[in-house]
Amino acid sequence: MPAAKYNIERTCACCGASFKAKTIDSVYCSKACSNKAYKLRMKEKKEEEEKRHRSEAISENRLFVSVSEAVDMFGISKDTIRRLIKKGRLSATNLGERLTRISLASLQAMFPKEEQKNRNTNPVQTPNERLNPEECYTIGEIPEKFGVSSKTVYDMIRRYGIPKQQIGKYVYVSKKLIENILGSPK
């Protein structure tokens, strides 16, 4: 990472101390703060994974689930679930202290499960065939026609995995795929 040419005052994202950033992307004041933040991120990731495993372990043919299982399955806070029970919008049975069981059918009716989409899914369909230059833009034409920078074009090609092909001294990418992302040219 390139070093900053001037002093940048930052506040550490971990401890809150003020520091002079060595690079433009510096977020933490020291290696110790960076390590603390990393460990915290890994702990949160592990907890999310455990929640996902617990929610997958609950069979769909059960009639009732506990409050904590409902939290894991639907990603709702305990307070929200208890408030909905109190208002009578969720059917639940209290079997004793800390033994509240909620109807799975009423939960599914109120909070339908959506398939979680991967954030890094590729919105463009990449063709496997060889590119035809008449149906393509050169990489140099894209910034001129769409009013974006060259860096944006290269980042977009890399991020979405857009196939490119060099024919002679020009590099071509599909017009259809570029227009799916950037819209029609200006």
C-alpha positions as a printed NumPy array, in Angstrom:
array([[  0.   ,   0.   ,   0.   ],
       [  1.48 ,   3.383,  -0.924],
       [  2.461,   5.639,   1.941],
       [  0.652,   8.927,   2.373],
       [  2.458,  12.029,   1.116],
       [  0.981,  14.092,   3.928],
       [ -0.117,  13.508,   7.531],
       [ -3.581,  12.067,   7.922],
       [ -5.144,  12.266,  11.393],
       [ -7.369,   9.261,  12.059],
       [ -9.171,   7.717,  14.975],
       [ -8.472,   4.039,  15.622],
       [-11.511,   1.882,  14.849],
       [-10.628,  -0.436,  17.733],
       [ -9.455,   1.656,  20.698],
       [-10.587,   5.133,  19.635],
       [ -7.135,   6.695,  20.   ],
       [ -6.013,   9.416,  17.622],
       [ -3.078,   8.519,  15.356],
       [ -1.286,   9.602,  12.199],
       [ -2.056,   7.175,   9.404],
       [  0.938,   5.688,   7.609],
       [ -1.106,   4.837,   4.544],
       [ -4.333,   6.093,   3.021],
       [ -6.18 ,   2.924,   4.064],
       [ -4.965,   2.779,   7.693],
       [ -7.785,   2.093,  10.128],
       [ -5.973,   0.878,  13.252],
       [ -3.323,   2.651,  15.293],
       [ -1.176,  -0.432,  15.948],
       [ -0.69 ,  -4.089,  15.153],
       [ -2.275,  -4.959,  18.519],
       [ -5.509,  -3.125,  17.595],
       [ -5.493,  -4.743,  14.175],
       [ -5.165,  -8.18 ,  15.801],
       [ -7.996,  -7.428,  18.268],
       [-10.282,  -6.389,  15.423],
       [ -9.349,  -9.495,  13.422],
       [-10.104, -11.784,  16.377],
       [-13.435, -10.041,  16.91 ],
       [-14.36 , -10.482,  13.226],
       [-13.45 , -14.173,  13.371],
       [-15.469, -14.642,  16.567],
       [-18.524, -13.005,  14.967],
       [-18.091, -15.152,  11.851],
       [-17.923, -18.301,  13.994],
       [-21.069, -17.283,  15.919],
       [-22.955, -16.667,  12.666],
       [-21.878, -20.084,  11.399],
       [-23.056, -21.73 ,  14.619],
       [-26.421, -19.936,  14.34 ],
       [-26.808, -21.152,  10.789],
       [-26.035, -24.747,  11.81 ],
       [-28.521, -24.582,  14.705],
       [-31.258, -23.242,  12.445],
       [-30.571, -25.923,   9.819],
       [-30.744, -28.636,  12.49 ],
       [-34.36 , -27.756,  13.307],
       [-36.654, -30.   ,  11.294],
       [-39.509, -28.44 ,   9.345],
       [-42.063, -30.96 ,  10.646],
       [-41.912, -29.645,  14.227],
       [-45.01 , -27.766,  15.297],
       [-43.432, -25.516,  17.927],
       [-40.016, -23.918,  18.429],
       [-38.414, -22.07 ,  21.318],
       [-37.735, -18.342,  21.267],
       [-33.989, -18.856,  20.761],
       [-34.622, -21.285,  17.892],
       [-36.947, -18.726,  16.274],
       [-34.213, -16.106,  16.6  ],
       [-31.742, -18.423,  14.853],
       [-34.177, -19.478,  12.118],
       [-35.632, -16.105,  11.173],
       [-33.02 , -13.588,  12.332],
       [-35.497, -11.673,  14.5  ],
       [-34.642, -10.28 ,  17.925],
       [-36.027, -11.897,  21.072],
       [-37.684,  -8.629,  22.022],
       [-39.596,  -8.509,  18.74 ],
       [-40.81 , -12.075,  19.181],
       [-41.91 , -11.435,  22.769],
       [-43.68 ,  -8.207,  21.736],
       [-45.566, -10.023,  18.95 ],
       [-46.597, -12.755,  21.395],
       [-47.801, -10.16 ,  23.888],
       [-49.864,  -8.383,  21.192],
       [-51.351, -11.731,  20.148],
       [-49.982, -11.641,  16.604],
       [-47.946, -14.844,  17.151],
       [-49.551, -17.922,  18.653],
       [-47.442, -19.273,  21.486],
       [-47.754, -21.541,  24.48 ],
       [-46.07 , -20.93 ,  27.814],
       [-45.119, -24.29 ,  29.319],
       [-43.415, -22.758,  32.339],
       [-40.687, -20.313,  33.197],
       [-38.431, -19.869,  30.148],
       [-40.369, -22.507,  28.257],
       [-42.274, -20.44 ,  25.724],
       [-42.988, -22.346,  22.531],
       [-44.075, -20.562,  19.371],
       [-46.099, -22.044,  16.548],
       [-43.765, -22.605,  13.625],
       [-46.644, -22.154,  11.17 ],
       [-47.468, -18.684,  12.503],
       [-43.793, -17.696,  12.377],
       [-43.495, -18.879,   8.773],
       [-46.675, -17.017,   7.835],
       [-45.43 , -13.779,   9.371],
       [-41.785, -14.089,   8.301],
       [-41.504, -16.095,   5.072],
       [-37.997, -17.421,   4.552],
       [-36.224, -16.012,   1.547],
       [-33.307, -17.741,  -0.028],
       [-30.243, -15.762,   0.921],
       [-28.522, -14.448,  -2.136],
       [-24.781, -14.49 ,  -2.277],
       [-23.508, -10.894,  -2.38 ],
       [-20.855, -11.772,  -4.908],
       [-23.167, -13.401,  -7.415],
       [-22.39 , -12.556, -10.978],
       [-25.236, -10.502, -12.53 ],
       [-24.001, -11.098, -16.059],
       [-24.197, -14.295, -18.012],
       [-20.828, -15.053, -19.51 ],
       [-20.905, -16.617, -22.958],
       [-18.505, -19.458, -23.668],
       [-18.227, -18.844, -27.394],
       [-15.642, -16.715, -29.147],
       [-16.431, -12.979, -29.185],
       [-17.505, -11.355, -32.443],
       [-15.888,  -7.868, -32.839],
       [-19.1  ,  -6.409, -34.341],
       [-20.98 ,  -7.243, -31.126],
       [-18.244,  -5.91 , -28.829],
       [-16.745,  -2.729, -27.438],
       [-13.023,  -2.234, -27.159],
       [-11.876,  -1.452, -23.656],
       [-10.886,   2.032, -24.842],
       [-14.377,   2.764, -26.205],
       [-16.227,   2.034, -22.963],
       [-14.988,   5.068, -20.953],
       [-15.79 ,   7.384, -23.876],
       [-19.289,   6.013, -24.531],
       [-20.443,   5.574, -20.92 ],
       [-18.598,   8.423, -19.2  ],
       [-16.738,   6.252, -16.683],
       [-13.051,   6.059, -15.885],
       [-10.728,   3.37 , -17.247],
       [-10.183,   2.093, -13.718],
       [-13.94 ,   1.591, -13.318],
       [-14.001,  -0.436, -16.528],
       [-11.14 ,  -2.698, -15.431],
       [-12.626,  -3.133, -11.942],
       [-16.019,  -4.001, -13.418],
       [-14.518,  -6.556, -15.813],
       [-12.622,  -8.197, -12.958],
       [-15.495,  -8.068, -10.432],
       [-18.126,  -9.54 , -12.732],
       [-15.808, -11.91 , -14.575],
       [-16.674, -10.459, -17.963],
       [-14.843, -12.39 , -20.667],
       [-12.435, -10.362, -22.747],
       [-10.583, -11.331, -25.856],
       [ -7.632,  -9.764, -27.592],
       [ -7.884,  -9.612, -31.375],
       [ -4.923,  -7.87 , -32.922],
       [ -3.989,  -4.881, -30.785],
       [ -7.5  ,  -4.36 , -29.311],
       [ -9.148,  -6.061, -26.334],
       [-12.861,  -6.704, -26.842],
       [-15.719,  -7.258, -24.377],
       [-19.353,  -8.038, -25.159],
       [-21.642,  -5.021, -25.729],
       [-24.578,  -6.882, -24.211],
       [-22.752,  -7.63 , -20.951],
       [-21.412,  -4.089, -20.573],
       [-24.837,  -2.588, -21.26 ],
       [-26.414,  -4.95 , -18.692],
       [-24.244,  -3.306, -16.06 ],
       [-23.833,   0.301, -17.233],
       [-27.082,   0.817, -19.141],
       [-27.23 ,   2.274, -22.625],
       [-24.359,   4.455, -23.871],
       [-24.595,   8.259, -23.638]])
